[in-house]
PDB file of C-alpha atoms in Angstrom:
ATOM      1  CA  MET A   3     -67.251  24.865 -75.207  1.00  0.00           C
ATOM      2  CA  ILE A   4     -67.248  26.096 -79.076  1.00  0.00           C
ATOM      3  CA  ILE A   5     -69.127  23.621 -81.553  1.00  0.00           C
ATOM      4  CA  ILE A   6     -68.343  24.167 -85.136  1.00  0.00           C
ATOM      5  CA  ALA A   7     -71.000  22.768 -87.653  1.00  0.00           C
ATOM      6  CA  GLU A   8     -68.703  22.232 -90.694  1.00  0.00           C
ATOM      7  CA  ILE A   9     -71.035  22.859 -93.888  1.00  0.00           C
ATOM      8  CA  GLY A  10     -68.179  22.633 -95.809  1.00  0.00           C
ATOM      9  CA  ILE A  11     -69.347  21.769 -99.247  1.00  0.00           C
ATOM     10  CA  ASN A  12     -72.177  19.618 -98.067  1.00  0.00           C
ATOM     11  CA  HIS A  13     -74.732  22.203 -99.747  1.00  0.00           C
ATOM     12  CA  ASN A  14     -73.570  20.390-103.045  1.00  0.00           C
ATOM     13  CA  GLY A  15     -73.419  23.499-104.803  1.00  0.00           C
ATOM     14  CA  TYR A  16     -76.944  24.654-103.750  1.00  0.00           C
ATOM     15  CA  ILE A  17     -76.941  27.749-102.146  1.00  0.00           C
ATOM     16  CA  ASN A  18     -80.600  27.639-100.659  1.00  0.00           C
ATOM     17  CA  LEU A  19     -79.563  24.135 -99.255  1.00  0.00           C
ATOM     18  CA  ALA A  20     -76.714  26.103 -97.781  1.00  0.00           C
ATOM     19  CA  HIS A  21     -79.134  28.470 -96.130  1.00  0.00           C
ATOM     20  CA  GLU A  22     -81.260  25.640 -94.656  1.00  0.00           C
ATOM     21  CA  LEU A  23     -77.950  24.268 -93.204  1.00  0.00           C
ATOM     22  CA  ILE A  24     -77.101  27.386 -91.604  1.00  0.00           C
ATOM     23  CA  ARG A  25     -80.581  27.674 -90.245  1.00  0.00           C
ATOM     24  CA  GLN A  26     -80.719  23.801 -88.741  1.00  0.00           C
ATOM     25  CA  ALA A  27     -77.060  24.423 -87.348  1.00  0.00           C
ATOM     26  CA  LYS A  28     -78.413  27.385 -85.305  1.00  0.00           C
ATOM     27  CA  LEU A  29     -81.536  25.695 -84.313  1.00  0.00           C
ATOM     28  CA  CYS A  30     -79.452  22.625 -83.219  1.00  0.00           C
ATOM     29  CA  GLY A  31     -77.033  24.581 -80.805  1.00  0.00           C
ATOM     30  CA  ALA A  32     -73.812  24.956 -82.918  1.00  0.00           C
ATOM     31  CA  ASP A  33     -71.755  28.384 -82.141  1.00  0.00           C
ATOM     32  CA  ILE A  34     -70.162  28.396 -85.728  1.00  0.00           C
ATOM     33  CA  VAL A  35     -70.936  27.417 -89.133  1.00  0.00           C
ATOM     34  CA  LYS A  36     -67.791  26.845 -91.437  1.00  0.00           C
ATOM     35  CA  PHE A  37     -67.577  26.848 -95.209  1.00  0.00           C
ATOM     36  CA  GLN A  38     -64.527  25.797 -97.669  1.00  0.00           C
ATOM     37  CA  PHE A  39     -63.545  28.244-100.298  1.00  0.00           C
ATOM     38  CA  TYR A  40     -60.779  27.078-102.835  1.00  0.00           C
ATOM     39  CA  ASP A  41     -59.936  26.738-106.551  1.00  0.00           C
ATOM     40  CA  PRO A  42     -60.598  23.415-107.657  1.00  0.00           C
ATOM     41  CA  ASP A  43     -57.861  23.559-110.294  1.00  0.00           C
ATOM     42  CA  LYS A  44     -55.209  24.380-107.540  1.00  0.00           C
ATOM     43  CA  ILE A  45     -56.208  21.741-105.431  1.00  0.00           C
ATOM     44  CA  PHE A  46     -57.571  18.653-107.230  1.00  0.00           C
ATOM     45  CA  GLY A  47     -56.784  19.812-110.874  1.00  0.00           C
ATOM     46  CA  PRO A  48     -54.084  17.701-113.043  1.00  0.00           C
ATOM     47  CA  HIS A  49     -51.426  20.317-111.903  1.00  0.00           C
ATOM     48  CA  GLY A  50     -53.015  20.875-108.581  1.00  0.00           C
ATOM     49  CA  THR A  51     -51.493  19.970-104.875  1.00  0.00           C
ATOM     50  CA  TYR A  52     -53.675  16.808-104.685  1.00  0.00           C
ATOM     51  CA  PRO A  53     -54.493  15.836-108.276  1.00  0.00           C
ATOM     52  CA  ASP A  54     -57.503  13.600-108.182  1.00  0.00           C
ATOM     53  CA  LYS A  55     -60.046  13.232-111.047  1.00  0.00           C
ATOM     54  CA  LYS A  56     -63.101  12.296-109.212  1.00  0.00           C
ATOM     55  CA  ASN A  57     -62.564  14.929-106.487  1.00  0.00           C
ATOM     56  CA  TYR A  58     -61.770  17.697-109.291  1.00  0.00           C
ATOM     57  CA  GLU A  59     -64.935  17.011-111.299  1.00  0.00           C
ATOM     58  CA  PHE A  60     -67.057  16.987-108.107  1.00  0.00           C
ATOM     59  CA  ALA A  61     -65.299  20.109-106.853  1.00  0.00           C
ATOM     60  CA  LEU A  62     -66.045  22.217-109.814  1.00  0.00           C
ATOM     61  CA  THR A  63     -69.891  21.860-109.043  1.00  0.00           C
ATOM     62  CA  VAL A  64     -69.890  22.942-105.393  1.00  0.00           C
ATOM     63  CA  GLN A  65     -67.594  26.004-105.062  1.00  0.00           C
ATOM     64  CA  PHE A  66     -69.197  29.203-104.432  1.00  0.00           C
ATOM     65  CA  ASN A  67     -67.968  32.731-105.776  1.00  0.00           C
ATOM     66  CA  TYR A  68     -67.355  35.959-103.738  1.00  0.00           C
ATOM     67  CA  LYS A  69     -70.892  37.208-104.119  1.00  0.00           C
ATOM     68  CA  GLN A  70     -72.268  33.939-102.900  1.00  0.00           C
ATOM     69  CA  ALA A  71     -69.796  33.868 -99.957  1.00  0.00           C
ATOM     70  CA  LYS A  72     -71.050  37.392 -99.053  1.00  0.00           C
ATOM     71  CA  THR A  73     -74.852  36.129 -99.056  1.00  0.00           C
ATOM     72  CA  LEU A  74     -73.773  33.185 -96.524  1.00  0.00           C
ATOM     73  CA  LYS A  75     -72.145  35.610 -94.232  1.00  0.00           C
ATOM     74  CA  GLN A  76     -75.201  37.665 -94.393  1.00  0.00           C
ATOM     75  CA  TRP A  77     -77.549  34.899 -93.634  1.00  0.00           C
ATOM     76  CA  CYS A  78     -75.383  33.692 -90.922  1.00  0.00           C
ATOM     77  CA  ASP A  79     -75.594  37.206 -89.518  1.00  0.00           C
ATOM     78  CA  GLN A  80     -79.583  36.973 -89.717  1.00  0.00           C
ATOM     79  CA  GLU A  81     -79.464  33.716 -87.994  1.00  0.00           C
ATOM     80  CA  GLY A  82     -77.399  34.813 -85.209  1.00  0.00           C
ATOM     81  CA  ILE A  83     -74.564  32.190 -85.817  1.00  0.00           C
ATOM     82  CA  GLU A  84     -70.906  32.902 -86.632  1.00  0.00           C
ATOM     83  CA  PHE A  85     -69.829  32.453 -90.268  1.00  0.00           C
ATOM     84  CA  MET A  86     -66.286  31.108 -90.694  1.00  0.00           C
ATOM     85  CA  ALA A  87     -64.196  29.420 -93.527  1.00  0.00           C
ATOM     86  CA  SER A  88     -61.111  27.597 -94.251  1.00  0.00           C
ATOM     87  CA  VAL A  89     -59.518  29.118 -97.391  1.00  0.00           C
ATOM     88  CA  PHE A  90     -56.726  27.512 -99.614  1.00  0.00           C
ATOM     89  CA  ASP A  91     -55.330  30.487-101.406  1.00  0.00           C
ATOM     90  CA  SER A  92     -54.485  34.331-100.726  1.00  0.00           C
ATOM     91  CA  GLU A  93     -57.574  35.413-103.006  1.00  0.00           C
ATOM     92  CA  ARG A  94     -60.127  33.751-100.999  1.00  0.00           C
ATOM     93  CA  PHE A  95     -58.571  34.717 -97.743  1.00  0.00           C
ATOM     94  CA  GLU A  96     -59.138  38.399 -98.865  1.00  0.00           C
ATOM     95  CA  TRP A  97     -62.720  37.301 -99.642  1.00  0.00           C
ATOM     96  CA  ILE A  98     -63.435  36.280 -95.925  1.00  0.00           C
ATOM     97  CA  GLU A  99     -61.495  39.315 -94.505  1.00  0.00           C
ATOM     98  CA  SER A 100     -63.417  41.599 -96.392  1.00  0.00           C
ATOM     99  CA  LEU A 101     -66.515  40.094 -94.783  1.00  0.00           C
ATOM    100  CA  GLY A 102     -65.295  40.750 -91.274  1.00  0.00           C
ATOM    101  CA  VAL A 103     -65.276  37.341 -90.140  1.00  0.00           C
ATOM    102  CA  LYS A 104     -64.255  37.054 -86.182  1.00  0.00           C
ATOM    103  CA  ARG A 105     -62.109  33.927 -86.743  1.00  0.00           C
ATOM    104  CA  HIS A 106     -60.128  31.957 -89.490  1.00  0.00           C
ATOM    105  CA  LYS A 107     -60.090  28.100 -90.074  1.00  0.00           C
ATOM    106  CA  ILE A 108     -56.694  26.472 -91.386  1.00  0.00           C
ATOM    107  CA  ALA A 109     -57.417  23.075 -92.664  1.00  0.00           C
ATOM    108  CA  SER A 110     -54.902  19.967 -92.509  1.00  0.00           C
ATOM    109  CA  ARG A 111     -54.294  20.723 -96.150  1.00  0.00           C
ATOM    110  CA  ALA A 112     -53.385  24.206 -95.962  1.00  0.00           C
ATOM    111  CA  VAL A 113     -50.910  24.085 -92.904  1.00  0.00           C
ATOM    112  CA  GLN A 114     -47.849  23.332 -95.260  1.00  0.00           C
ATOM    113  CA  ASP A 115     -48.723  26.844 -97.099  1.00  0.00           C
ATOM    114  CA  LYS A 116     -46.594  28.975 -94.708  1.00  0.00           C
ATOM    115  CA  GLU A 117     -47.348  31.945 -96.644  1.00  0.00           C
ATOM    116  CA  LEU A 118     -50.993  31.854 -96.447  1.00  0.00           C
ATOM    117  CA  CYS A 119     -51.069  30.750 -92.901  1.00  0.00           C
ATOM    118  CA  ARG A 120     -48.909  33.579 -91.850  1.00  0.00           C
ATOM    119  CA  LYS A 121     -51.277  36.064 -93.598  1.00  0.00           C
ATOM    120  CA  ILE A 122     -53.976  34.433 -91.639  1.00  0.00           C
ATOM    121  CA  LEU A 123     -52.091  34.589 -88.074  1.00  0.00           C
ATOM    122  CA  LYS A 124     -50.871  38.146 -88.894  1.00  0.00           C
ATOM    123  CA  THR A 125     -54.407  39.356 -88.751  1.00  0.00           C
ATOM    124  CA  GLY A 126     -54.360  39.015 -85.017  1.00  0.00           C
ATOM    125  CA  LYS A 127     -57.600  36.984 -85.010  1.00  0.00           C
ATOM    126  CA  GLU A 128     -58.057  33.516 -83.482  1.00  0.00           C
ATOM    127  CA  ALA A 129     -57.323  30.900 -86.011  1.00  0.00           C
ATOM    128  CA  PHE A 130     -58.268  27.089 -85.490  1.00  0.00           C
ATOM    129  CA  ILE A 131     -55.840  24.806 -87.013  1.00  0.00           C
ATOM    130  CA  SER A 132     -56.175  21.103 -87.819  1.00  0.00           C
ATOM    131  CA  LEU A 133     -53.306  19.165 -87.887  1.00  0.00           C
ATOM    132  CA  GLY A 134     -54.110  16.055 -89.838  1.00  0.00           C
ATOM    133  CA  PHE A 135     -51.334  16.092 -92.116  1.00  0.00           C
ATOM    134  CA  TRP A 136     -48.668  17.407 -89.654  1.00  0.00           C
ATOM    135  CA  LYS A 137     -45.937  15.016 -88.884  1.00  0.00           C
ATOM    136  CA  GLY A 138     -43.669  17.540 -86.630  1.00  0.00           C
ATOM    137  CA  ARG A 139     -43.244  16.657 -82.850  1.00  0.00           C
ATOM    138  CA  ASP A 140     -44.193  20.613 -82.166  1.00  0.00           C
ATOM    139  CA  VAL A 141     -46.692  22.879 -83.451  1.00  0.00           C
ATOM    140  CA  PRO A 142     -46.128  24.510 -86.941  1.00  0.00           C
ATOM    141  CA  TYR A 143     -46.569  28.112 -85.807  1.00  0.00           C
ATOM    142  CA  LYS A 144     -45.802  29.451 -82.459  1.00  0.00           C
ATOM    143  CA  ASN A 145     -48.611  32.183 -82.198  1.00  0.00           C
ATOM    144  CA  LYS A 146     -50.786  33.165 -79.452  1.00  0.00           C
ATOM    145  CA  ASN A 147     -53.921  33.059 -81.635  1.00  0.00           C
ATOM    146  CA  ALA A 148     -53.190  29.485 -82.917  1.00  0.00           C
ATOM    147  CA  ARG A 149     -55.697  27.155 -81.543  1.00  0.00           C
ATOM    148  CA  TYR A 150     -54.863  23.411 -82.580  1.00  0.00           C
ATOM    149  CA  LEU A 151     -57.205  20.612 -83.452  1.00  0.00           C
ATOM    150  CA  TYR A 152     -56.520  16.760 -83.059  1.00  0.00           C
ATOM    151  CA  CYS A 153     -57.562  15.417 -86.769  1.00  0.00           C
ATOM    152  CA  VAL A 154     -57.418  12.230 -88.594  1.00  0.00           C
ATOM    153  CA  PRO A 155     -57.970  13.086 -92.257  1.00  0.00           C
ATOM    154  CA  LYS A 156     -60.238  10.125 -93.452  1.00  0.00           C
ATOM    155  CA  TYR A 157     -63.576  10.298 -94.733  1.00  0.00           C
ATOM    156  CA  PRO A 158     -64.761   8.364 -92.700  1.00  0.00           C
ATOM    157  CA  CYS A 159     -62.253   7.869 -90.094  1.00  0.00           C
ATOM    158  CA  GLU A 160     -62.295   4.472 -88.377  1.00  0.00           C
ATOM    159  CA  TYR A 161     -62.306   4.508 -84.503  1.00  0.00           C
ATOM    160  CA  ALA A 162     -59.041   2.514 -84.510  1.00  0.00           C
ATOM    161  CA  ASP A 163     -57.266   5.268 -86.283  1.00  0.00           C
ATOM    162  CA  ILE A 164     -58.124   7.681 -83.814  1.00  0.00           C
ATOM    163  CA  HIS A 165     -55.645   8.330 -80.736  1.00  0.00           C
ATOM    164  CA  LEU A 166     -56.917  11.030 -78.776  1.00  0.00           C
ATOM    165  CA  PRO A 167     -54.470  12.801 -76.101  1.00  0.00           C
ATOM    166  CA  ALA A 168     -55.006  11.367 -72.716  1.00  0.00           C
ATOM    167  CA  SER A 169     -55.626  14.889 -71.791  1.00  0.00           C
ATOM    168  CA  PHE A 170     -56.049  17.686 -74.065  1.00  0.00           C
ATOM    169  CA  ALA A 171     -55.208  20.110 -71.330  1.00  0.00           C
ATOM    170  CA  LYS A 172     -51.576  18.619 -71.115  1.00  0.00           C
ATOM    171  CA  SER A 173     -51.175  18.435 -74.997  1.00  0.00           C
ATOM    172  CA  HIS A 174     -50.822  21.038 -77.553  1.00  0.00           C
ATOM    173  CA  TYR A 175     -54.197  20.460 -78.935  1.00  0.00           C
ATOM    174  CA  GLN A 176     -57.326  22.463 -77.700  1.00  0.00           C
ATOM    175  CA  GLY A 177     -59.897  20.549 -79.739  1.00  0.00           C
ATOM    176  CA  PHE A 178     -60.832  17.832 -81.953  1.00  0.00           C
ATOM    177  CA  SER A 179     -61.860  17.907 -85.821  1.00  0.00           C
ATOM    178  CA  ASP A 180     -64.030  14.777 -86.116  1.00  0.00           C
ATOM    179  CA  HIS A 181     -64.518  12.679 -89.258  1.00  0.00           C
ATOM    180  CA  SER A 182     -65.730   9.516 -87.681  1.00  0.00           C
ATOM    181  CA  ILE A 183     -69.193   8.300 -88.081  1.00  0.00           C
ATOM    182  CA  GLY A 184     -71.323   9.248 -85.110  1.00  0.00           C
ATOM    183  CA  ILE A 185     -71.003  11.819 -82.291  1.00  0.00           C
ATOM    184  CA  GLU A 186     -69.339   9.432 -79.632  1.00  0.00           C
ATOM    185  CA  VAL A 187     -65.598  10.263 -80.346  1.00  0.00           C
ATOM    186  CA  SER A 188     -66.401  13.881 -80.164  1.00  0.00           C
ATOM    187  CA  LEU A 189     -68.000  13.369 -76.575  1.00  0.00           C
ATOM    188  CA  VAL A 190     -64.993  11.329 -75.614  1.00  0.00           C
ATOM    189  CA  ALA A 191     -62.604  14.296 -76.617  1.00  0.00           C
ATOM    190  CA  VAL A 192     -64.851  16.408 -74.523  1.00  0.00           C
ATOM    191  CA  ALA A 193     -64.466  14.141 -71.587  1.00  0.00           C
ATOM    192  CA  LYS A 194     -60.783  14.384 -72.054  1.00  0.00           C
ATOM    193  CA  GLY A 195     -60.872  18.153 -72.140  1.00  0.00           C
ATOM    194  CA  ALA A 196     -61.343  19.369 -75.831  1.00  0.00           C
ATOM    195  CA  GLY A 197     -62.795  22.747 -75.561  1.00  0.00           C
ATOM    196  CA  ILE A 198     -63.554  22.803 -79.500  1.00  0.00           C
ATOM    197  CA  ILE A 199     -65.312  20.260 -81.611  1.00  0.00           C
ATOM    198  CA  GLU A 200     -65.792  20.582 -85.328  1.00  0.00           C
ATOM    199  CA  LYS A 201     -67.728  18.087 -87.253  1.00  0.00           C
ATOM    200  CA  HIS A 202     -69.337  17.913 -90.755  1.00  0.00           C
ATOM    201  CA  PHE A 203     -72.782  18.805 -90.960  1.00  0.00           C
ATOM    202  CA  THR A 204     -75.634  17.477 -93.301  1.00  0.00           C
ATOM    203  CA  LEU A 205     -79.359  17.111 -93.568  1.00  0.00           C
ATOM    204  CA  ASN A 206     -78.830  13.858 -95.143  1.00  0.00           C
ATOM    205  CA  LYS A 207     -75.981  11.388 -95.012  1.00  0.00           C
ATOM    206  CA  GLY A 208     -77.143   9.478 -97.981  1.00  0.00           C
ATOM    207  CA  MET A 209     -76.593  12.528-100.332  1.00  0.00           C
ATOM    208  CA  VAL A 210     -73.742  12.559-103.081  1.00  0.00           C
ATOM    209  CA  GLY A 211     -70.368  13.982-101.901  1.00  0.00           C
ATOM    210  CA  PRO A 212     -67.276  12.715 -99.875  1.00  0.00           C
ATOM    211  CA  ASP A 213     -68.237  14.296 -96.304  1.00  0.00           C
ATOM    212  CA  HIS A 214     -71.850  13.186 -95.973  1.00  0.00           C
ATOM    213  CA  ILE A 215     -71.240   9.991 -94.512  1.00  0.00           C
ATOM    214  CA  CYS A 216     -69.054  11.347 -91.738  1.00  0.00           C
ATOM    215  CA  SER A 217     -71.349  14.350 -91.010  1.00  0.00           C
ATOM    216  CA  MET A 218     -73.668  14.777 -88.090  1.00  0.00           C
ATOM    217  CA  THR A 219     -77.671  15.163 -88.710  1.00  0.00           C
ATOM    218  CA  PRO A 220     -79.519  17.850 -86.950  1.00  0.00           C
ATOM    219  CA  GLN A 221     -80.327  15.504 -84.351  1.00  0.00           C
ATOM    220  CA  GLU A 222     -76.881  14.216 -83.767  1.00  0.00           C
ATOM    221  CA  LEU A 223     -75.688  18.153 -83.506  1.00  0.00           C
ATOM    222  CA  SER A 224     -78.748  18.694 -80.970  1.00  0.00           C
ATOM    223  CA  ASP A 225     -77.257  15.758 -79.072  1.00  0.00           C
ATOM    224  CA  LEU A 226     -73.759  16.571 -79.242  1.00  0.00           C
ATOM    225  CA  SER A 227     -74.361  20.410 -78.173  1.00  0.00           C
ATOM    226  CA  ARG A 228     -76.604  19.279 -75.137  1.00  0.00           C
ATOM    227  CA  TYR A 229     -74.227  16.382 -74.067  1.00  0.00           C
ATOM    228  CA  ALA A 230     -71.055  18.262 -74.497  1.00  0.00           C
ATOM    229  CA  ARG A 231     -72.144  21.365 -72.522  1.00  0.00           C
ATOM    230  CA  MET A 232     -73.371  18.956 -69.665  1.00  0.00           C
ATOM    231  CA  MET A 233     -70.042  17.254 -69.643  1.00  0.00           C
ATOM    232  CA  GLU A 234     -68.045  20.296 -69.897  1.00  0.00           C
ATOM    233  CA  LYS A 235     -69.466  21.350 -66.484  1.00  0.00           C
ATOM    234  CA  VAL A 236     -68.235  18.136 -64.868  1.00  0.00           C
ATOM    235  CA  VAL A 237     -64.920  17.928 -66.663  1.00  0.00           C
ATOM    236  CA  GLY A 238     -63.974  21.704 -66.188  1.00  0.00           C
ATOM    237  CA  ARG A 239     -61.062  23.237 -67.819  1.00  0.00           C
TER     238      ARG A 239
END
């Protein structure tokens, strides 16, 4: 069982808050903390892939530079938890490769960027790939290192929109990237055989930002870590 606490941009641009989130994620049982690194202009800017004025203005306040990313990696090493990141361009891919990451994450928004995804997969490292926006019947990349996550890209995601595989073992998914409120759906996924659970992580769901509301708190992460690992022993894979 791999549990990923996605800090993402829930640090709200404050690197000391990011450090505390790393520390709490480790204390509460996560295996990996994940961040997001992207160029706001290329993603949410007027000529970006997903132009959105509100998200663009917020994104400008929450992006870290390479030096800060290096600091985050060092803090993860000190705390004894794996550092991982989703990136959205080649420059930031080079950032995290230079930091010696063990694995990569390809976000739903980046799956269509074939050039970037092939660079990531070419490293030979394990890559977790969310398929929230993927409409194909088969997986987008046939690669032995790809681990696909079921995902519904809504923040928050309603229960009615979630259609988990009847059995993860009999699907092309190895895990679940959960954007619902609470940890219940993640535990259902574990019961259905998911071996990877990714969920946003925050210290306070009431903070400003698009992801806090569908994030888990330290108490919820502790519960998820404990129950998921208990259930894994019963379910087996």
